[in-house]
mmCIF file with all atom_site columns, C-alpha atoms in Angstrom:
data_model
loop_
_atom_site.group_PDB
_atom_site.id
_atom_site.type_symbol
_atom_site.label_atom_id
_atom_site.label_alt_id
_atom_site.label_comp_id
_atom_site.label_asym_id
_atom_site.label_entity_id
_atom_site.label_seq_id
_atom_site.pdbx_PDB_ins_code
_atom_site.Cartn_x
_atom_site.Cartn_y
_atom_site.Cartn_z
_atom_site.occupancy
_atom_site.B_iso_or_equiv
_atom_site.pdbx_formal_charge
_atom_site.auth_seq_id
_atom_site.auth_comp_id
_atom_site.auth_asym_id
_atom_site.auth_atom_id
_atom_site.pdbx_PDB_model_num
ATOM 1   C CA . MET A 1 1   ? 129.204 41.226  110.004 1.00 61.00 ? 529 MET A CA 1
ATOM 2   C CA . PRO A 1 2   ? 126.492 42.302  107.506 1.00 60.00 ? 530 PRO A CA 1
ATOM 3   C CA . SER A 1 3   ? 126.259 40.540  104.209 1.00 67.00 ? 531 SER A CA 1
ATOM 4   C CA . GLU A 1 4   ? 126.874 42.220  100.865 1.00 66.00 ? 532 GLU A CA 1
ATOM 5   C CA . THR A 1 5   ? 123.120 42.507  100.229 1.00 68.00 ? 533 THR A CA 1
ATOM 6   C CA . GLU A 1 6   ? 122.517 44.198  103.591 1.00 66.00 ? 534 GLU A CA 1
ATOM 7   C CA . ARG A 1 7   ? 125.314 46.738  102.932 1.00 66.00 ? 535 ARG A CA 1
ATOM 8   C CA . VAL A 1 8   ? 123.934 47.609  99.480  1.00 63.00 ? 536 VAL A CA 1
ATOM 9   C CA . SER A 1 9   ? 120.393 48.006  100.766 1.00 71.00 ? 537 SER A CA 1
ATOM 10  C CA . GLY A 1 10  ? 121.748 50.207  103.595 1.00 70.00 ? 538 GLY A CA 1
ATOM 11  C CA . TRP A 1 11  ? 123.430 52.506  101.077 1.00 73.00 ? 539 TRP A CA 1
ATOM 12  C CA . LEU A 1 12  ? 120.270 52.617  98.967  1.00 77.00 ? 540 LEU A CA 1
ATOM 13  C CA . ALA A 1 13  ? 118.218 53.662  101.989 1.00 77.00 ? 541 ALA A CA 1
ATOM 14  C CA . VAL A 1 14  ? 120.229 56.904  102.408 1.00 79.00 ? 542 VAL A CA 1
ATOM 15  C CA . PRO A 1 15  ? 119.437 58.414  98.957  1.00 82.00 ? 543 PRO A CA 1
ATOM 16  C CA . LEU A 1 16  ? 115.858 57.202  99.249  1.00 82.00 ? 544 LEU A CA 1
ATOM 17  C CA . ALA A 1 17  ? 115.465 58.921  102.631 1.00 84.00 ? 545 ALA A CA 1
ATOM 18  C CA . LEU A 1 18  ? 117.027 62.110  101.226 1.00 87.00 ? 546 LEU A CA 1
ATOM 19  C CA . ALA A 1 19  ? 114.678 62.039  98.230  1.00 88.00 ? 547 ALA A CA 1
ATOM 20  C CA . VAL A 1 20  ? 111.638 61.584  100.476 1.00 87.00 ? 548 VAL A CA 1
ATOM 21  C CA . ALA A 1 21  ? 112.784 64.422  102.763 1.00 89.00 ? 549 ALA A CA 1
ATOM 22  C CA . ALA A 1 22  ? 113.437 66.752  99.815  1.00 89.00 ? 550 ALA A CA 1
ATOM 23  C CA . GLY A 1 23  ? 110.083 65.918  98.258  1.00 90.00 ? 551 GLY A CA 1
ATOM 24  C CA . SER A 1 24  ? 108.153 66.535  101.454 1.00 90.00 ? 552 SER A CA 1
ATOM 25  C CA . ALA A 1 25  ? 110.025 69.833  102.029 1.00 89.00 ? 553 ALA A CA 1
ATOM 26  C CA . TYR A 1 26  ? 109.157 70.947  98.490  1.00 89.00 ? 554 TYR A CA 1
ATOM 27  C CA . LEU A 1 27  ? 105.498 70.046  98.894  1.00 88.00 ? 555 LEU A CA 1
ATOM 28  C CA . GLY A 1 28  ? 105.313 71.813  102.264 1.00 87.00 ? 556 GLY A CA 1
ATOM 29  C CA . ALA A 1 29  ? 106.903 74.973  100.857 1.00 86.00 ? 557 ALA A CA 1
ATOM 30  C CA . ARG A 1 30  ? 104.597 74.915  97.845  1.00 89.00 ? 558 ARG A CA 1
ATOM 31  C CA . TRP A 1 31  ? 101.506 74.460  100.026 1.00 87.00 ? 559 TRP A CA 1
ATOM 32  C CA . THR A 1 32  ? 102.594 77.382  102.233 1.00 85.00 ? 560 THR A CA 1
ATOM 33  C CA . ALA A 1 33  ? 103.222 79.646  99.229  1.00 85.00 ? 561 ALA A CA 1
ATOM 34  C CA . GLU A 1 34  ? 99.861  78.776  97.674  1.00 86.00 ? 562 GLU A CA 1
ATOM 35  C CA . SER A 1 35  ? 97.961  79.501  100.880 1.00 83.00 ? 563 SER A CA 1
ATOM 36  C CA . PHE A 1 36  ? 99.847  82.808  101.271 1.00 78.00 ? 564 PHE A CA 1
ATOM 37  C CA . ASN A 1 37  ? 99.050  83.818  97.675  1.00 80.00 ? 565 ASN A CA 1
ATOM 38  C CA . ALA A 1 38  ? 95.385  82.891  98.158  1.00 79.00 ? 566 ALA A CA 1
ATOM 39  C CA . GLU A 1 39  ? 95.228  85.069  101.266 1.00 77.00 ? 567 GLU A CA 1
ATOM 40  C CA . LEU A 1 40  ? 96.883  87.993  99.459  1.00 71.00 ? 568 LEU A CA 1
ATOM 41  C CA . ALA A 1 41  ? 94.384  87.710  96.609  1.00 75.00 ? 569 ALA A CA 1
ATOM 42  C CA . LEU A 1 42  ? 91.579  88.434  99.084  1.00 78.00 ? 570 LEU A CA 1
ATOM 43  C CA . ARG A 1 43  ? 93.132  91.712  100.199 1.00 77.00 ? 571 ARG A CA 1
ATOM 44  C CA . PRO A 1 44  ? 92.546  94.861  98.143  1.00 82.00 ? 572 PRO A CA 1
ATOM 45  C CA . PRO A 1 45  ? 95.500  96.849  96.803  1.00 86.00 ? 573 PRO A CA 1
ATOM 46  C CA . VAL A 1 46  ? 96.254  99.932  98.913  1.00 88.00 ? 574 VAL A CA 1
ATOM 47  C CA . VAL A 1 47  ? 96.770  103.501 97.701  1.00 89.00 ? 575 VAL A CA 1
ATOM 48  C CA . LEU A 1 48  ? 97.841  106.321 100.005 1.00 91.00 ? 576 LEU A CA 1
ATOM 49  C CA . PHE A 1 49  ? 96.049  109.385 98.712  1.00 87.00 ? 577 PHE A CA 1
ATOM 50  C CA . ASP A 1 50  ? 97.595  112.805 99.405  1.00 86.00 ? 578 ASP A CA 1
ATOM 51  C CA . LEU A 1 51  ? 94.456  114.918 99.742  1.00 84.00 ? 579 LEU A CA 1
ATOM 52  C CA . ALA A 1 52  ? 96.361  117.709 101.484 1.00 83.00 ? 580 ALA A CA 1
ATOM 53  C CA . GLY A 1 53  ? 98.704  117.888 98.495  1.00 81.00 ? 581 GLY A CA 1
ATOM 54  C CA . ALA A 1 54  ? 95.732  118.335 96.179  1.00 79.00 ? 582 ALA A CA 1
ATOM 55  C CA . VAL A 1 55  ? 94.622  121.516 97.929  1.00 81.00 ? 583 VAL A CA 1
ATOM 56  C CA . ARG A 1 56  ? 98.062  122.871 98.811  1.00 81.00 ? 584 ARG A CA 1
ATOM 57  C CA . ASP A 1 57  ? 98.845  126.221 97.166  1.00 82.00 ? 585 ASP A CA 1
ATOM 58  C CA . ARG A 1 58  ? 95.286  126.578 95.824  1.00 84.00 ? 586 ARG A CA 1
ATOM 59  C CA . PRO A 1 59  ? 93.594  129.940 96.146  1.00 87.00 ? 587 PRO A CA 1
ATOM 60  C CA . PRO A 1 60  ? 90.683  129.925 98.610  1.00 86.00 ? 588 PRO A CA 1
ATOM 61  C CA . GLU A 1 61  ? 88.062  130.290 95.878  1.00 89.00 ? 589 GLU A CA 1
ATOM 62  C CA . ARG A 1 62  ? 89.304  127.048 94.200  1.00 87.00 ? 590 ARG A CA 1
ATOM 63  C CA . LEU A 1 63  ? 89.582  124.883 97.342  1.00 85.00 ? 591 LEU A CA 1
ATOM 64  C CA . GLY A 1 64  ? 86.073  123.451 97.042  1.00 88.00 ? 592 GLY A CA 1
ATOM 65  C CA . ALA A 1 65  ? 86.611  122.414 93.424  1.00 88.00 ? 593 ALA A CA 1
ATOM 66  C CA . ALA A 1 66  ? 90.033  120.903 94.204  1.00 86.00 ? 594 ALA A CA 1
ATOM 67  C CA . VAL A 1 67  ? 88.624  118.858 97.108  1.00 86.00 ? 595 VAL A CA 1
ATOM 68  C CA . ALA A 1 68  ? 85.671  117.686 94.993  1.00 89.00 ? 596 ALA A CA 1
ATOM 69  C CA . GLN A 1 69  ? 87.981  116.647 92.155  1.00 88.00 ? 597 GLN A CA 1
ATOM 70  C CA . ALA A 1 70  ? 90.309  114.789 94.546  1.00 86.00 ? 598 ALA A CA 1
ATOM 71  C CA . ARG A 1 71  ? 87.393  113.009 96.222  1.00 88.00 ? 599 ARG A CA 1
ATOM 72  C CA . ALA A 1 72  ? 86.015  111.982 92.827  1.00 91.00 ? 600 ALA A CA 1
ATOM 73  C CA . GLN A 1 73  ? 89.431  110.566 91.924  1.00 89.00 ? 601 GLN A CA 1
ATOM 74  C CA . ALA A 1 74  ? 89.536  108.632 95.222  1.00 88.00 ? 602 ALA A CA 1
ATOM 75  C CA . GLU A 1 75  ? 86.028  107.281 94.614  1.00 91.00 ? 603 GLU A CA 1
ATOM 76  C CA . ARG A 1 76  ? 87.031  106.074 91.123  1.00 91.00 ? 604 ARG A CA 1
ATOM 77  C CA . LEU A 1 77  ? 89.974  104.242 92.671  1.00 89.00 ? 605 LEU A CA 1
ATOM 78  C CA . ALA A 1 78  ? 87.700  102.683 95.296  1.00 90.00 ? 606 ALA A CA 1
ATOM 79  C CA . ALA A 1 79  ? 85.250  101.607 92.592  1.00 92.00 ? 607 ALA A CA 1
ATOM 80  C CA . GLY A 1 80  ? 88.217  99.953  90.843  1.00 89.00 ? 608 GLY A CA 1
ATOM 81  C CA . GLY A 1 81  ? 88.910  97.817  93.913  1.00 88.00 ? 609 GLY A CA 1
ATOM 82  C CA . PHE A 1 82  ? 91.537  99.916  95.698  1.00 89.00 ? 610 PHE A CA 1
ATOM 83  C CA . LEU A 1 83  ? 91.541  100.671 99.404  1.00 90.00 ? 611 LEU A CA 1
ATOM 84  C CA . VAL A 1 84  ? 92.134  104.441 99.478  1.00 91.00 ? 612 VAL A CA 1
ATOM 85  C CA . LEU A 1 85  ? 93.702  105.835 102.654 1.00 91.00 ? 613 LEU A CA 1
ATOM 86  C CA . ASP A 1 86  ? 94.577  109.422 103.493 1.00 89.00 ? 614 ASP A CA 1
ATOM 87  C CA . ALA A 1 87  ? 98.359  109.768 103.306 1.00 88.00 ? 615 ALA A CA 1
ATOM 88  C CA . GLN A 1 88  ? 98.325  112.190 106.255 1.00 87.00 ? 616 GLN A CA 1
ATOM 89  C CA . ALA A 1 89  ? 97.159  109.388 108.554 1.00 87.00 ? 617 ALA A CA 1
ATOM 90  C CA . VAL A 1 90  ? 100.004 107.010 107.631 1.00 88.00 ? 618 VAL A CA 1
ATOM 91  C CA . ILE A 1 91  ? 103.148 106.939 109.729 1.00 90.00 ? 619 ILE A CA 1
ATOM 92  C CA . ALA A 1 92  ? 105.337 104.983 107.289 1.00 90.00 ? 620 ALA A CA 1
ATOM 93  C CA . ALA A 1 93  ? 104.859 103.197 103.962 1.00 89.00 ? 621 ALA A CA 1
ATOM 94  C CA . PRO A 1 94  ? 106.839 102.408 100.822 1.00 89.00 ? 622 PRO A CA 1
ATOM 95  C CA . PRO A 1 95  ? 106.959 105.388 98.434  1.00 88.00 ? 623 PRO A CA 1
ATOM 96  C CA . GLU A 1 96  ? 105.289 103.465 95.595  1.00 87.00 ? 624 GLU A CA 1
ATOM 97  C CA . LEU A 1 97  ? 102.022 103.337 97.582  1.00 88.00 ? 625 LEU A CA 1
ATOM 98  C CA . TYR A 1 98  ? 101.647 107.126 97.633  1.00 86.00 ? 626 TYR A CA 1
ATOM 99  C CA . LEU A 1 99  ? 99.492  108.790 94.981  1.00 83.00 ? 627 LEU A CA 1
ATOM 100 C CA . ASP A 1 100 ? 99.703  112.515 94.412  1.00 75.00 ? 628 ASP A CA 1
ATOM 101 C CA . ALA A 1 101 ? 96.067  113.617 94.341  1.00 66.00 ? 629 ALA A CA 1
ATOM 102 C CA . GLY A 1 102 ? 97.088  116.909 92.742  1.00 62.00 ? 630 GLY A CA 1
ATOM 103 C CA . ALA A 1 103 ? 98.693  115.226 89.728  1.00 61.00 ? 631 ALA A CA 1
ATOM 104 C CA . GLY A 1 104 ? 96.759  115.958 86.593  1.00 49.00 ? 632 GLY A CA 1
ATOM 105 C CA . ALA A 1 105 ? 94.782  118.718 88.292  1.00 47.00 ? 633 ALA A CA 1
ATOM 106 C CA . PRO A 1 106 ? 94.741  122.166 86.714  1.00 44.00 ? 634 PRO A CA 1
ATOM 107 C CA . PRO A 1 107 ? 97.357  124.519 88.191  1.00 45.00 ? 635 PRO A CA 1
ATOM 108 C CA . PRO A 1 108 ? 96.281  126.916 90.939  1.00 45.00 ? 636 PRO A CA 1
#
């Protein structure tokens, strides 16, 4: 039969083991989150640019100007650090990634 001291130290070992396990789980989760955030910081933000929407419903004599204006807008975004993709080439994406290239353009 264990002595009183052995029983007390046995009961103290359980919370100590739980504290060590919780601490190591926290540190592991924090390390994983930090490495994930560091990896995300290296990736540029993405914008899906609707170039077809910019020229839709434009008269033929204004198509060249509309395309040039849309390309200039895309180049400004790229210079600002965005990865600009043509929305027509994307199969599926969240709606907040889409940018209407015709927004702010003069009406047809």
